[in-house]
mmCIF file of C-alpha atoms in Angstrom:
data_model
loop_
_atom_site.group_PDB
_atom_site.id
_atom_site.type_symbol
_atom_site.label_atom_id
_atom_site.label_comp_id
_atom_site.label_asym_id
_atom_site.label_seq_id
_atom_site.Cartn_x
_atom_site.Cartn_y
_atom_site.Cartn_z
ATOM 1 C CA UNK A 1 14.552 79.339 18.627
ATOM 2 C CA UNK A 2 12.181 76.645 19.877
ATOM 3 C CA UNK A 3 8.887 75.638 17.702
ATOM 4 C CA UNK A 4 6.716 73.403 19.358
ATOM 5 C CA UNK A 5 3.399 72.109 18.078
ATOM 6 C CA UNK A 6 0.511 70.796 19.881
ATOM 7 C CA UNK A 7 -3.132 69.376 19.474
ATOM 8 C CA UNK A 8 -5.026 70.478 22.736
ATOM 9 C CA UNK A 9 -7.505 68.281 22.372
ATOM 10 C CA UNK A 10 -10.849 70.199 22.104
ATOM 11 C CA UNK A 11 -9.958 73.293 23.799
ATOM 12 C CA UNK A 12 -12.552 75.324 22.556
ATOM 13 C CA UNK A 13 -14.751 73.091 24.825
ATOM 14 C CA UNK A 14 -12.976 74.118 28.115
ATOM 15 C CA UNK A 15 -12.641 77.509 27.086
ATOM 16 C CA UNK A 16 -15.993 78.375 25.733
ATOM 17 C CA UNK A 17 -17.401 77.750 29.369
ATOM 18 C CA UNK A 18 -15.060 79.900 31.006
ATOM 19 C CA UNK A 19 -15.670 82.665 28.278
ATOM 20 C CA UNK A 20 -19.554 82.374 29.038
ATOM 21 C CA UNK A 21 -20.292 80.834 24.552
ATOM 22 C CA UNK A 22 -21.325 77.427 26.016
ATOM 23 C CA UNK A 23 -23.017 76.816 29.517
ATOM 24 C CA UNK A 24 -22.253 74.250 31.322
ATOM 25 C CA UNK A 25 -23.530 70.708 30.455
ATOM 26 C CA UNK A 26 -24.399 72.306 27.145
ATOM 27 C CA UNK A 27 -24.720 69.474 24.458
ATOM 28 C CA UNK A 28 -21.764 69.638 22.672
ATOM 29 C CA UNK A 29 -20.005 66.948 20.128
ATOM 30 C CA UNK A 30 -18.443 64.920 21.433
ATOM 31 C CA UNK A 31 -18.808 65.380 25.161
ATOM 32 C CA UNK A 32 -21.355 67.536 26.810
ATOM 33 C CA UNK A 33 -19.450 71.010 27.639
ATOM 34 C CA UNK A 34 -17.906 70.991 31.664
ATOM 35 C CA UNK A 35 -18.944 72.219 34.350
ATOM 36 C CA UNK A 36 -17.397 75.757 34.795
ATOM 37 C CA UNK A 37 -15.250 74.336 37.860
ATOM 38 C CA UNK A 38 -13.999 71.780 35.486
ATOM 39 C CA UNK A 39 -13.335 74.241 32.764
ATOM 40 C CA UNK A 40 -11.378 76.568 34.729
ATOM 41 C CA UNK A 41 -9.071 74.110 36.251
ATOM 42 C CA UNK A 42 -8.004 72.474 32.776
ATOM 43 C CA UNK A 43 -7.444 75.952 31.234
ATOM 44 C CA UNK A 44 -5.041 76.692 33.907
ATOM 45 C CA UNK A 45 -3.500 73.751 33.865
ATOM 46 C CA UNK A 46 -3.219 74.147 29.669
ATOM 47 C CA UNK A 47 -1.221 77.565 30.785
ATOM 48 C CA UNK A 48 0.948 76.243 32.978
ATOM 49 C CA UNK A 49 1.891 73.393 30.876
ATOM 50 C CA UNK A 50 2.418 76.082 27.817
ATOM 51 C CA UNK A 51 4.840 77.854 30.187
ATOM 52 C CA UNK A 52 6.890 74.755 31.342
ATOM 53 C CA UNK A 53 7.366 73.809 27.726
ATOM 54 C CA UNK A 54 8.419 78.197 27.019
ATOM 55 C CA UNK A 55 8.646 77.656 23.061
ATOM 56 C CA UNK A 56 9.290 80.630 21.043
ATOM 57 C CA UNK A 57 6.813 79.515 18.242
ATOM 58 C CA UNK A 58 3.849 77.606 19.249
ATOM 59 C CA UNK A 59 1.280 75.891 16.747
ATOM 60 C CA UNK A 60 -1.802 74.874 18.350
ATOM 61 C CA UNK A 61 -4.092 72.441 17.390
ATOM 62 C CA UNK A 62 -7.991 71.979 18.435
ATOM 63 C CA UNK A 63 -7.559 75.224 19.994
ATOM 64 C CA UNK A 64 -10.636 77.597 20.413
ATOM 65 C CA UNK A 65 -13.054 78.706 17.335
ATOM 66 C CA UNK A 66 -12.715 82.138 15.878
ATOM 67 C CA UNK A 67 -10.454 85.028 16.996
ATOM 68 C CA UNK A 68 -12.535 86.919 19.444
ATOM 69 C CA UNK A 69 -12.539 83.573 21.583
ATOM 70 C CA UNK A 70 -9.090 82.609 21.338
ATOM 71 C CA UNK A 71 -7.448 86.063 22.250
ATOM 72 C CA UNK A 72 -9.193 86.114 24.896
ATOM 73 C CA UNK A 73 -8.092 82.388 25.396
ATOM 74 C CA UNK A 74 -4.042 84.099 25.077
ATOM 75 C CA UNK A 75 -4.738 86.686 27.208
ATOM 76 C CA UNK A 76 -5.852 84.317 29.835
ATOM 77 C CA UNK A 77 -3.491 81.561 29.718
ATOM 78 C CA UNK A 78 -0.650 82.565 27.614
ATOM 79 C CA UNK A 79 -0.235 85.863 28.832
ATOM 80 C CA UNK A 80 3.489 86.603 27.516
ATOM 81 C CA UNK A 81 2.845 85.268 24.159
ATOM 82 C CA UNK A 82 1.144 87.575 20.715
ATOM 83 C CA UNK A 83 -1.148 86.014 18.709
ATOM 84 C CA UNK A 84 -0.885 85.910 15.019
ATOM 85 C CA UNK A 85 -4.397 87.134 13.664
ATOM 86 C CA UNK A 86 -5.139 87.789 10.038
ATOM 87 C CA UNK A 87 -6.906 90.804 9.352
ATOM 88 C CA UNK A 88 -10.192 91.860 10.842
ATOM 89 C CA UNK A 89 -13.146 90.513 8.289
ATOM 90 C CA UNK A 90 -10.137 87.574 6.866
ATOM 91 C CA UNK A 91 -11.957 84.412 6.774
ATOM 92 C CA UNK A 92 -9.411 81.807 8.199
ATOM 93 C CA UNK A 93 -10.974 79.120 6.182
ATOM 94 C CA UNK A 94 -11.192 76.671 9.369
ATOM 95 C CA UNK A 95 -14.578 74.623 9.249
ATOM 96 C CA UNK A 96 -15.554 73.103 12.781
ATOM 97 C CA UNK A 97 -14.546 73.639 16.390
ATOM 98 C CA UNK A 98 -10.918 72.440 16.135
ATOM 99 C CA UNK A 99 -9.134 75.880 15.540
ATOM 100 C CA UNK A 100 -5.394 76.029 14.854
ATOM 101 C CA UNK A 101 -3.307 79.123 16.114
ATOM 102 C CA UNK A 102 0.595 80.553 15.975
ATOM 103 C CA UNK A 103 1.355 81.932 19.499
ATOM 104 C CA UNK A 104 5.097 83.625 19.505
ATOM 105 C CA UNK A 105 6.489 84.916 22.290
ATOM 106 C CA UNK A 106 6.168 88.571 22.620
ATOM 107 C CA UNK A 107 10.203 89.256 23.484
ATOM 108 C CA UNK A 108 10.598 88.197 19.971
ATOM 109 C CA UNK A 109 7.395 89.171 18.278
ATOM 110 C CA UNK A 110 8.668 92.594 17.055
ATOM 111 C CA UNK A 111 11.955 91.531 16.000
ATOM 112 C CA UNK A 112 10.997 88.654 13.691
ATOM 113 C CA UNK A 113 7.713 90.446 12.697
ATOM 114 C CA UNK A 114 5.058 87.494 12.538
ATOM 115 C CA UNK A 115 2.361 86.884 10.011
ATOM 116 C CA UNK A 116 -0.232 84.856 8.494
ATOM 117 C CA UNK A 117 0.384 84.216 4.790
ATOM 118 C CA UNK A 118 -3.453 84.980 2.699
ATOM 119 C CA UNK A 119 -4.986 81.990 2.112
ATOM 120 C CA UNK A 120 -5.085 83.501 -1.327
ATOM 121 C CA UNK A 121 -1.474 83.299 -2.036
ATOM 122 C CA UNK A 122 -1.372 79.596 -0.137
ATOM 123 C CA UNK A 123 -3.976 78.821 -2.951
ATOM 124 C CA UNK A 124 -2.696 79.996 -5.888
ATOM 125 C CA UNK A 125 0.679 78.737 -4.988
ATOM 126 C CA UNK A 126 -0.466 74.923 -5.078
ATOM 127 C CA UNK A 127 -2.413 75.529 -7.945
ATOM 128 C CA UNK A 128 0.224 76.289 -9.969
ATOM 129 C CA UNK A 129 2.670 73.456 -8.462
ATOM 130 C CA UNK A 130 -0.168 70.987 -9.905
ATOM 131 C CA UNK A 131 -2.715 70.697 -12.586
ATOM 132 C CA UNK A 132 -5.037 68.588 -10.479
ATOM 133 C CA UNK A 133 -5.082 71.816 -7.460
ATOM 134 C CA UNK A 134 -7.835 74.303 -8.385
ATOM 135 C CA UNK A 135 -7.393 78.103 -7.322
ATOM 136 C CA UNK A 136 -10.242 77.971 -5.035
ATOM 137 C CA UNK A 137 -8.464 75.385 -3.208
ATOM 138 C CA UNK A 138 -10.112 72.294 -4.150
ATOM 139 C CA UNK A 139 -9.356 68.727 -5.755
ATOM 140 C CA UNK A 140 -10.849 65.798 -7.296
ATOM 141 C CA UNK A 141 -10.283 62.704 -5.656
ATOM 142 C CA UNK A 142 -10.608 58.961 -6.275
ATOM 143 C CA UNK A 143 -12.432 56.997 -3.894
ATOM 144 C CA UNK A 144 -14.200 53.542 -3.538
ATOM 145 C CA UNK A 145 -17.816 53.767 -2.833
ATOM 146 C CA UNK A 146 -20.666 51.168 -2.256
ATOM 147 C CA UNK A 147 -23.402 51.522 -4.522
ATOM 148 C CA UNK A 148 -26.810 49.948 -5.123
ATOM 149 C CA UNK A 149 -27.844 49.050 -8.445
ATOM 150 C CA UNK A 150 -31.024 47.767 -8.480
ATOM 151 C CA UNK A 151 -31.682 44.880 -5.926
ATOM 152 C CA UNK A 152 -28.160 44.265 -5.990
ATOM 153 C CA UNK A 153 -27.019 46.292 -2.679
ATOM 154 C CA UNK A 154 -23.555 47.278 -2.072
ATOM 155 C CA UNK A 155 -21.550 47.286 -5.194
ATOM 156 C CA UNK A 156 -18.163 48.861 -5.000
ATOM 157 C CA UNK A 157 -17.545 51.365 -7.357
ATOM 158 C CA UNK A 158 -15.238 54.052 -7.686
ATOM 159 C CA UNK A 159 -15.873 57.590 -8.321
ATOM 160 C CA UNK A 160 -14.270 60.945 -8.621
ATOM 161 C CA UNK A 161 -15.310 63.552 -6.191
ATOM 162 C CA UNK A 162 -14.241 66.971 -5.003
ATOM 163 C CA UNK A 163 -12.449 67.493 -2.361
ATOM 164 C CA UNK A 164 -10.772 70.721 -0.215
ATOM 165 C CA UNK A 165 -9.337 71.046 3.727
ATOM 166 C CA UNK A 166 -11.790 70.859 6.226
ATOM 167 C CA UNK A 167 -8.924 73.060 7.923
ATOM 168 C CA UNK A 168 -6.868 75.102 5.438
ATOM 169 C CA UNK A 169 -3.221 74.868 6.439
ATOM 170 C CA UNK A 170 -2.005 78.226 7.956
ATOM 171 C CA UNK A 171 1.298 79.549 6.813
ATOM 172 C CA UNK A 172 3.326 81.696 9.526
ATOM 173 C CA UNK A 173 6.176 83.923 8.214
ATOM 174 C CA UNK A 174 8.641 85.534 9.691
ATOM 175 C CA UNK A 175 11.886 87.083 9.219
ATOM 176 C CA UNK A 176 15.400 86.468 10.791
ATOM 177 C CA UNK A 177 18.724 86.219 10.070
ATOM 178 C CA UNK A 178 18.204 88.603 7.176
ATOM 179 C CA UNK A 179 16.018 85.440 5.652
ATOM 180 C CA UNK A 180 12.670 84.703 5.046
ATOM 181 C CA UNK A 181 10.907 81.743 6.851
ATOM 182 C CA UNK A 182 7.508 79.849 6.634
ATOM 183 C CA UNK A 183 6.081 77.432 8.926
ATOM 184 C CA UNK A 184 3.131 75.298 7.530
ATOM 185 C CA UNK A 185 0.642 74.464 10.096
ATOM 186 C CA UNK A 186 -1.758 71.886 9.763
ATOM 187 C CA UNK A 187 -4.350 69.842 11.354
ATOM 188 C CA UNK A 188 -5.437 67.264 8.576
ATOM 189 C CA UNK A 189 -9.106 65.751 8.844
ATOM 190 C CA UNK A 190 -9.326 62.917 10.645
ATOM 191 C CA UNK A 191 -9.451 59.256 8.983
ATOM 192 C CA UNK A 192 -11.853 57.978 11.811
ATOM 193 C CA UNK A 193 -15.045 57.224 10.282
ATOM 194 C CA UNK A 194 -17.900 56.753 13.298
ATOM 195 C CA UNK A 195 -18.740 53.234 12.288
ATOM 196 C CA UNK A 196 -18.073 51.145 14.820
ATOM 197 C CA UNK A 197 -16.864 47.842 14.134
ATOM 198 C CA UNK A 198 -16.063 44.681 15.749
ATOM 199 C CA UNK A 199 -12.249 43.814 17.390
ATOM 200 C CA UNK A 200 -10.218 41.904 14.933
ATOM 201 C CA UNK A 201 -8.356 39.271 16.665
ATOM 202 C CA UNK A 202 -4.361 38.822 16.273
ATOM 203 C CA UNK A 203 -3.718 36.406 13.475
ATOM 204 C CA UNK A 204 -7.594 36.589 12.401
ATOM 205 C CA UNK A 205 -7.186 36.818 8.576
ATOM 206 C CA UNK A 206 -8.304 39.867 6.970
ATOM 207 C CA UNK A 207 -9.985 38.294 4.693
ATOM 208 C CA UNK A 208 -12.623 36.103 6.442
ATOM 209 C CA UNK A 209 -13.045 39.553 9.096
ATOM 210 C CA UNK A 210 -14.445 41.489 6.361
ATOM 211 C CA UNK A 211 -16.129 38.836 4.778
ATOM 212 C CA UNK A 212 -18.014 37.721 8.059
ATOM 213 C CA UNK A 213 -19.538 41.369 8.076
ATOM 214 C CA UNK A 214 -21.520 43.802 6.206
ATOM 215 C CA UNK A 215 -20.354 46.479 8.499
ATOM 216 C CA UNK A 216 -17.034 45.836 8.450
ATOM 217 C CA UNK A 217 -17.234 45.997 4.517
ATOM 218 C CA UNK A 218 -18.999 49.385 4.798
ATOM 219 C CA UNK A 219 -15.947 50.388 6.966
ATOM 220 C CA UNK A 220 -13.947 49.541 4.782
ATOM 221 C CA UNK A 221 -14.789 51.462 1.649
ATOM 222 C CA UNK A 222 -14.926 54.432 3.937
ATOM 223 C CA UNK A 223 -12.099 54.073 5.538
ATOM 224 C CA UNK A 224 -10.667 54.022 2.061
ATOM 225 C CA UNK A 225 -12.516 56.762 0.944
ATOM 226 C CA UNK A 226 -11.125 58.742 4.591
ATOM 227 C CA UNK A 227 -7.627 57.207 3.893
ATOM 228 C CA UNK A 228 -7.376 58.770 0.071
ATOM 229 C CA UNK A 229 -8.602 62.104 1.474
ATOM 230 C CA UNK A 230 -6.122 62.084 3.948
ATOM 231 C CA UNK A 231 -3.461 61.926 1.816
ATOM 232 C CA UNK A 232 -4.472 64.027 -1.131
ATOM 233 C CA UNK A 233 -4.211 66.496 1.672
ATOM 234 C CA UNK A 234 -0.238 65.919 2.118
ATOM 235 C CA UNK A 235 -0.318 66.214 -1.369
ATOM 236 C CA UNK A 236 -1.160 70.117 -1.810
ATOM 237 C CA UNK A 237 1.135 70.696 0.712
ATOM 238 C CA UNK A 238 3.735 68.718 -0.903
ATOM 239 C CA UNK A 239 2.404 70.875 -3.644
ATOM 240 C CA UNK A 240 2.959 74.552 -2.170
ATOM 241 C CA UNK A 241 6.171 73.262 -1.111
ATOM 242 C CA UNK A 242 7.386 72.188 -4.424
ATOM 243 C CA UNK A 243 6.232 75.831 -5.904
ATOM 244 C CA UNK A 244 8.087 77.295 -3.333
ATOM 245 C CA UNK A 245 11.015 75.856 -4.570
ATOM 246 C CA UNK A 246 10.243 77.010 -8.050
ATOM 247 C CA UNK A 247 10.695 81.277 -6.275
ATOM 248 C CA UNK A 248 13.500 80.491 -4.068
ATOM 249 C CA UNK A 249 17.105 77.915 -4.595
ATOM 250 C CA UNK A 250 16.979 77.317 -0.962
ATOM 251 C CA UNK A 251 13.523 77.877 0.682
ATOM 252 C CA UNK A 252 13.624 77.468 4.744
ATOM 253 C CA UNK A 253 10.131 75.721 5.342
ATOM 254 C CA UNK A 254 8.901 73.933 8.536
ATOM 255 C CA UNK A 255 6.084 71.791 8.181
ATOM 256 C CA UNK A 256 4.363 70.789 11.623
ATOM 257 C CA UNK A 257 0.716 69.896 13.132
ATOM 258 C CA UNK A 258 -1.268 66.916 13.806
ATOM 259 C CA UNK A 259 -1.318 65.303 10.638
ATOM 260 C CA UNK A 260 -3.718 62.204 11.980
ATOM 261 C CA UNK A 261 -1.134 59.854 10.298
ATOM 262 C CA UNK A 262 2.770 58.603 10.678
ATOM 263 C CA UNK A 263 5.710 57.309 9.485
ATOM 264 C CA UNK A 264 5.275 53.109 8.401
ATOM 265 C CA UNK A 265 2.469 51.276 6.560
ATOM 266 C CA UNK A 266 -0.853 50.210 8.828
ATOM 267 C CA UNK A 267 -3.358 47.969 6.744
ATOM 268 C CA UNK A 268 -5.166 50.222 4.576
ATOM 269 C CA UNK A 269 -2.247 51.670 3.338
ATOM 270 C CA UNK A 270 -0.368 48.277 2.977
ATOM 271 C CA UNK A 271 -3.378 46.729 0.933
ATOM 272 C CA UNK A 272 -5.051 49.590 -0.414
ATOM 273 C CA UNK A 273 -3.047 52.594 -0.916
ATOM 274 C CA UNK A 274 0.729 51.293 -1.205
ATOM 275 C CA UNK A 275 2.071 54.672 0.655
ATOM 276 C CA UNK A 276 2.014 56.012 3.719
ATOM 277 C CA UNK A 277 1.508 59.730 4.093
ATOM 278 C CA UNK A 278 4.546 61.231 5.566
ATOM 279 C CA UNK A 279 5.946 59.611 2.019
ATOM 280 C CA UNK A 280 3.920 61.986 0.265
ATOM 281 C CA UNK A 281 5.020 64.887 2.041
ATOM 282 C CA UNK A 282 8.680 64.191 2.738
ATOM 283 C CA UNK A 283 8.712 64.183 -1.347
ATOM 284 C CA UNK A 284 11.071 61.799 -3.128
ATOM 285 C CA UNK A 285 15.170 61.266 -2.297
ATOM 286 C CA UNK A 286 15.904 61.543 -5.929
ATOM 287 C CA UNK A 287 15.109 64.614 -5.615
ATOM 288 C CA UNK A 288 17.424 65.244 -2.523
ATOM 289 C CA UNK A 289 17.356 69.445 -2.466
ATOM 290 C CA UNK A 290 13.345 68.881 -2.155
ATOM 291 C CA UNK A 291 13.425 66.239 0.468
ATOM 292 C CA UNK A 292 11.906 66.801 3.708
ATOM 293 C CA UNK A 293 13.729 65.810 6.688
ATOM 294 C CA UNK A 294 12.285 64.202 10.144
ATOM 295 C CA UNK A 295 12.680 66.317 13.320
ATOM 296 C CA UNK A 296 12.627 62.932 14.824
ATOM 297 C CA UNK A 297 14.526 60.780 12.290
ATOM 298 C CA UNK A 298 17.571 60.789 14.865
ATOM 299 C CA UNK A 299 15.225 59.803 18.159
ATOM 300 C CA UNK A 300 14.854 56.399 19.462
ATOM 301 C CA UNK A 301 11.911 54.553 18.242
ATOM 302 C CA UNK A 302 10.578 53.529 21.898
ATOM 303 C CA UNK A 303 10.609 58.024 22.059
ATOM 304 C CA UNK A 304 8.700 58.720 18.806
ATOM 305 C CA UNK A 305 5.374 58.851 19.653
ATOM 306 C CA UNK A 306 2.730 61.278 20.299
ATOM 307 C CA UNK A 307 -0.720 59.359 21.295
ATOM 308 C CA UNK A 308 -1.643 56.097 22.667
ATOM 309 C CA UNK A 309 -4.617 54.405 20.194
ATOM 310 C CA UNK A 310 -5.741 50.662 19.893
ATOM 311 C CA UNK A 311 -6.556 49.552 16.416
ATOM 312 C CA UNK A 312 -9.713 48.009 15.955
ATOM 313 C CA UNK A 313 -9.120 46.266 12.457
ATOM 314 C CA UNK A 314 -5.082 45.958 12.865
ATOM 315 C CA UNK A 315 -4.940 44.746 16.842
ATOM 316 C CA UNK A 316 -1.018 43.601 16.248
ATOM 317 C CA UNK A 317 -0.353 47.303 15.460
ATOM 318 C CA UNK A 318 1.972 49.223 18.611
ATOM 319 C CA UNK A 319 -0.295 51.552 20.406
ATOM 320 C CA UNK A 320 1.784 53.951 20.647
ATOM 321 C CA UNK A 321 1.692 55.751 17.746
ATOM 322 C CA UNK A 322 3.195 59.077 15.839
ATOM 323 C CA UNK A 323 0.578 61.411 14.635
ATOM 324 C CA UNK A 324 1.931 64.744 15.353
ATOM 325 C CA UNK A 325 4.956 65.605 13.651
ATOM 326 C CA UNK A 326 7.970 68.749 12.599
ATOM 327 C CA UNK A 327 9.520 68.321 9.582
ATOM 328 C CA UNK A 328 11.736 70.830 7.577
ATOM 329 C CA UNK A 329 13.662 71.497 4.167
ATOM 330 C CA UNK A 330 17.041 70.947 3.635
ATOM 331 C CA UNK A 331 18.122 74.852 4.161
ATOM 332 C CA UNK A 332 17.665 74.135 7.815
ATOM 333 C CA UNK A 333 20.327 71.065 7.719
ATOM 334 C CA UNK A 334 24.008 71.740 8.206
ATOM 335 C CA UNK A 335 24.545 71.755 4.955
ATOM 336 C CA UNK A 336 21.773 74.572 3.915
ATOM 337 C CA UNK A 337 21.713 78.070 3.629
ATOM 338 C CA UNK A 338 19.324 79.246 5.988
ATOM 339 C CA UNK A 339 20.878 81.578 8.385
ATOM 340 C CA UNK A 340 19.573 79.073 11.220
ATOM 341 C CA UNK A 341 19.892 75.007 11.313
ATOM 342 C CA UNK A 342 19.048 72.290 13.301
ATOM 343 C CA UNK A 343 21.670 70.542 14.822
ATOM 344 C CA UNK A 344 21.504 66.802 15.416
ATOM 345 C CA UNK A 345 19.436 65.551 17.776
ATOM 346 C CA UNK A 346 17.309 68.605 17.382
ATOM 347 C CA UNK A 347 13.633 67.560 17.944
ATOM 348 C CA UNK A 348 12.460 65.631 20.449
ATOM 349 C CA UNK A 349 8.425 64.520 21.852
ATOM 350 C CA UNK A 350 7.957 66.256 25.178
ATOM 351 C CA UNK A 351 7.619 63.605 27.127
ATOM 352 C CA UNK A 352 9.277 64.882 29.941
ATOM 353 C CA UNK A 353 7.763 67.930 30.084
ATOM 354 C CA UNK A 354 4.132 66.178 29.426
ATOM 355 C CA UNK A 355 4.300 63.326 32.309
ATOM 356 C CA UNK A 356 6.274 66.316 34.984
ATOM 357 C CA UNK A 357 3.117 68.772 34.089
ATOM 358 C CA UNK A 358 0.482 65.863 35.088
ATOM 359 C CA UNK A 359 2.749 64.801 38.109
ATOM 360 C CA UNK A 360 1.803 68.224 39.260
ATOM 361 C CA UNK A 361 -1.425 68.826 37.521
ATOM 362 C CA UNK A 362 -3.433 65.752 37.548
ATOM 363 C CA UNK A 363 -3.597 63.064 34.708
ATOM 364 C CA UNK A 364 -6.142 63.793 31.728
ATOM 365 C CA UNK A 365 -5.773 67.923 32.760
ATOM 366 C CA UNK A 366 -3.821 68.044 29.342
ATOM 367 C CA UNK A 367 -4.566 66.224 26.080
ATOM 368 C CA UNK A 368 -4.478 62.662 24.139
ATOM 369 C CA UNK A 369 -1.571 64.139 22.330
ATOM 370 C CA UNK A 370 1.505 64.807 23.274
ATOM 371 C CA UNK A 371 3.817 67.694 22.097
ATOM 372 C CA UNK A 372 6.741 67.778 19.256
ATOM 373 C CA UNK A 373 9.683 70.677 19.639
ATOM 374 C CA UNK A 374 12.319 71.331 17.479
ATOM 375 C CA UNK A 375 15.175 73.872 18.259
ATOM 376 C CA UNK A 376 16.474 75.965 15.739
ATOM 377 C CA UNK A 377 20.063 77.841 16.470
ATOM 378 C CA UNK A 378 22.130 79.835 14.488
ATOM 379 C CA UNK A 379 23.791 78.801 11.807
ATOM 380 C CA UNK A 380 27.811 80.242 12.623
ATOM 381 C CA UNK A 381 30.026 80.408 9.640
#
């Protein structure tokens, strides 16, 4: 069984012409919509590209708004795949026009019967794995904020506020093996702020950058403030996970998406936070039976990446850089119980697949992500 996950890279855009919601040239965030030529050539080339990669499980990411538009969307372009689809009315609790799907193929749809846990139970699960989780699926966070107080002008302060998923993870379940499995998807808001800020040069201190600038020190505290977000976000997860752990000795859980952060500590999270997020949702080693592991932890490090993004404020920083990730309990290790595993050397970036699609399709046809698989066999004896 292969899962693959993949941000699309505002699809609904694309799509939304072709459907006949946006007209062409139609103002749009953050590109004017294409022209309908344009449209239709990048959704067939998005098809094509889904077929070369043939997962069994796909998780898409910035995929098209609302269900009406992406089934038609499937139909189109990923005609031999079902789309999982909570109940007519269900509110998917997905803010914006970054949309995240489950697309199985449809020779295996009926045998591992697919479905969308309620965002109800996701809820109420993480509430109860932590006192800080609220039922209606928000938080309170602590964030640094600049503040005037009286002619003084940009005091830094901190301050609780509350917080919730712009995108509320969606949980696919299915059965096989005689088990029960869950895959997590998410799409976790992004840390970019809009403010746009001067290039830091290599060896400039860090210091004397943001000191030189009132922008940069406005950056700053909300890039914080996007940063703490961020990871209180991995957090609940880490939080629904740990509950599920609490039901079942052995839980087989797959957590994948574009989760806008990797492995390794950039600047903010070196001087400000002290973690990175994967940290947070891997859990801790002590607690080995809990511990996420890597789909990629056995890949070469020039192979583990997913995007190509220059830093503005940390210029020294590779470019290439991991943001979309698979990662799974231990169940689905050799020396788990779920009735499937992944072997070594079981997840892999399609890079391949990714640079042989825009060999034949043209380069920028596809998206500023790249995809992550993972291949799941059965576990035999």
């Amino acid at each position: 069984m292969k899962l693959t996950t993949w941000n699309a890279e505002w699809l609904d855009s694309h799509w939304g012409v072709v459907s006949g919601l946006y007209a062409p040239g139609q103002d749009l965030f953050p590109e004017d919509a294409p022209s309908l030529a344009e449209a239709q050539a990048r959704i067939a080339a998005v098809g094509r590209f889904i077929g070369m990669l043939a997962p069994d499980i796909l998780f898409l990411c910035e995929a098209p708004r609302g269900a009406d538009q992406m089934a038609g969307f499937a139909a189109a372009a990923a005609p031999g795949y079902d789309l999982v689809m909570r109940p007519a009315g269900t509110d998917y609790e997905i803010d914006g026009r970054q949309w995240m799907w489950f697309l199985v193929r449809k020779d295996i749809a009926d045998l591992i019967q697919p479905e969308l846990v309620p965002v109800e139970t996701w809820r109420a699960f993480c509430a109860e794995a932590s006192d800080s989780i609220r039922a209606d699926g928000t938080w309170k966070v602590s964030a640094p904020r600049l503040t005037d107080f009286g002619d003084i002008r940009d005091v830094p302060v901190a301050e609780r506020r509350t917080h919730r998923f712009y995108r509320e993870p969606q949980v696919l379940r299915y059965q096989w093996g005689g088990a029960r499995h869950e895959v997590i998807g998410a799409h976790l808001k992004s840390k970019h702020t809009g403010i746009s800020i001067p290039k830091r040069q290599p060896g400039e201190d860090l210091d004397a950058y943001i000191a030189a600038s009132k922008t940069v020190q406005r950056f700053m505290a909300e890039a914080h403030e996007a940063r703490v977000k961020l990871s209180s976000e991995a957090l609940v997860i880490r939080a629904y996970i740990d509950r599920r752990f609490q039901q079942e000795a052995d839980p087989s859980i797959v957590v994948l998406g574009d989760l806008n952060d990797g492995p390794g500590k950039e600047v903010m999270e070196r001087e400000y936070l002290l973690h990175d997020l994967i940290s947070n949702l891997q859990g801790e080693v002590f607690f080995a039976r809990k511990f996420l592991n890597h789909a990629l932890f056995d890949q070469p490090d020039h192979l583990r990446w997913t995007a190509q993004f220059r830093d503005d404020l940390d210029p020294e920083r590779p470019e290439h850089i991991l943001l979309d990730h698979i990662l799974f309990t231990q169940a689905l290790t050799s020396g788990g119980t779920s009735p499937l595993v992944a072997r070594a050397r079981s997840g892999w970036v399609e890079h391949l697949a990714f640079e042989e699609a825009e060999a034949l399709l043209g380069r920028g046809m596809l998206s500023d992500h790249r995809p992550v698989s993972l291949r799941l066999v059965p576990r035999i004896g």
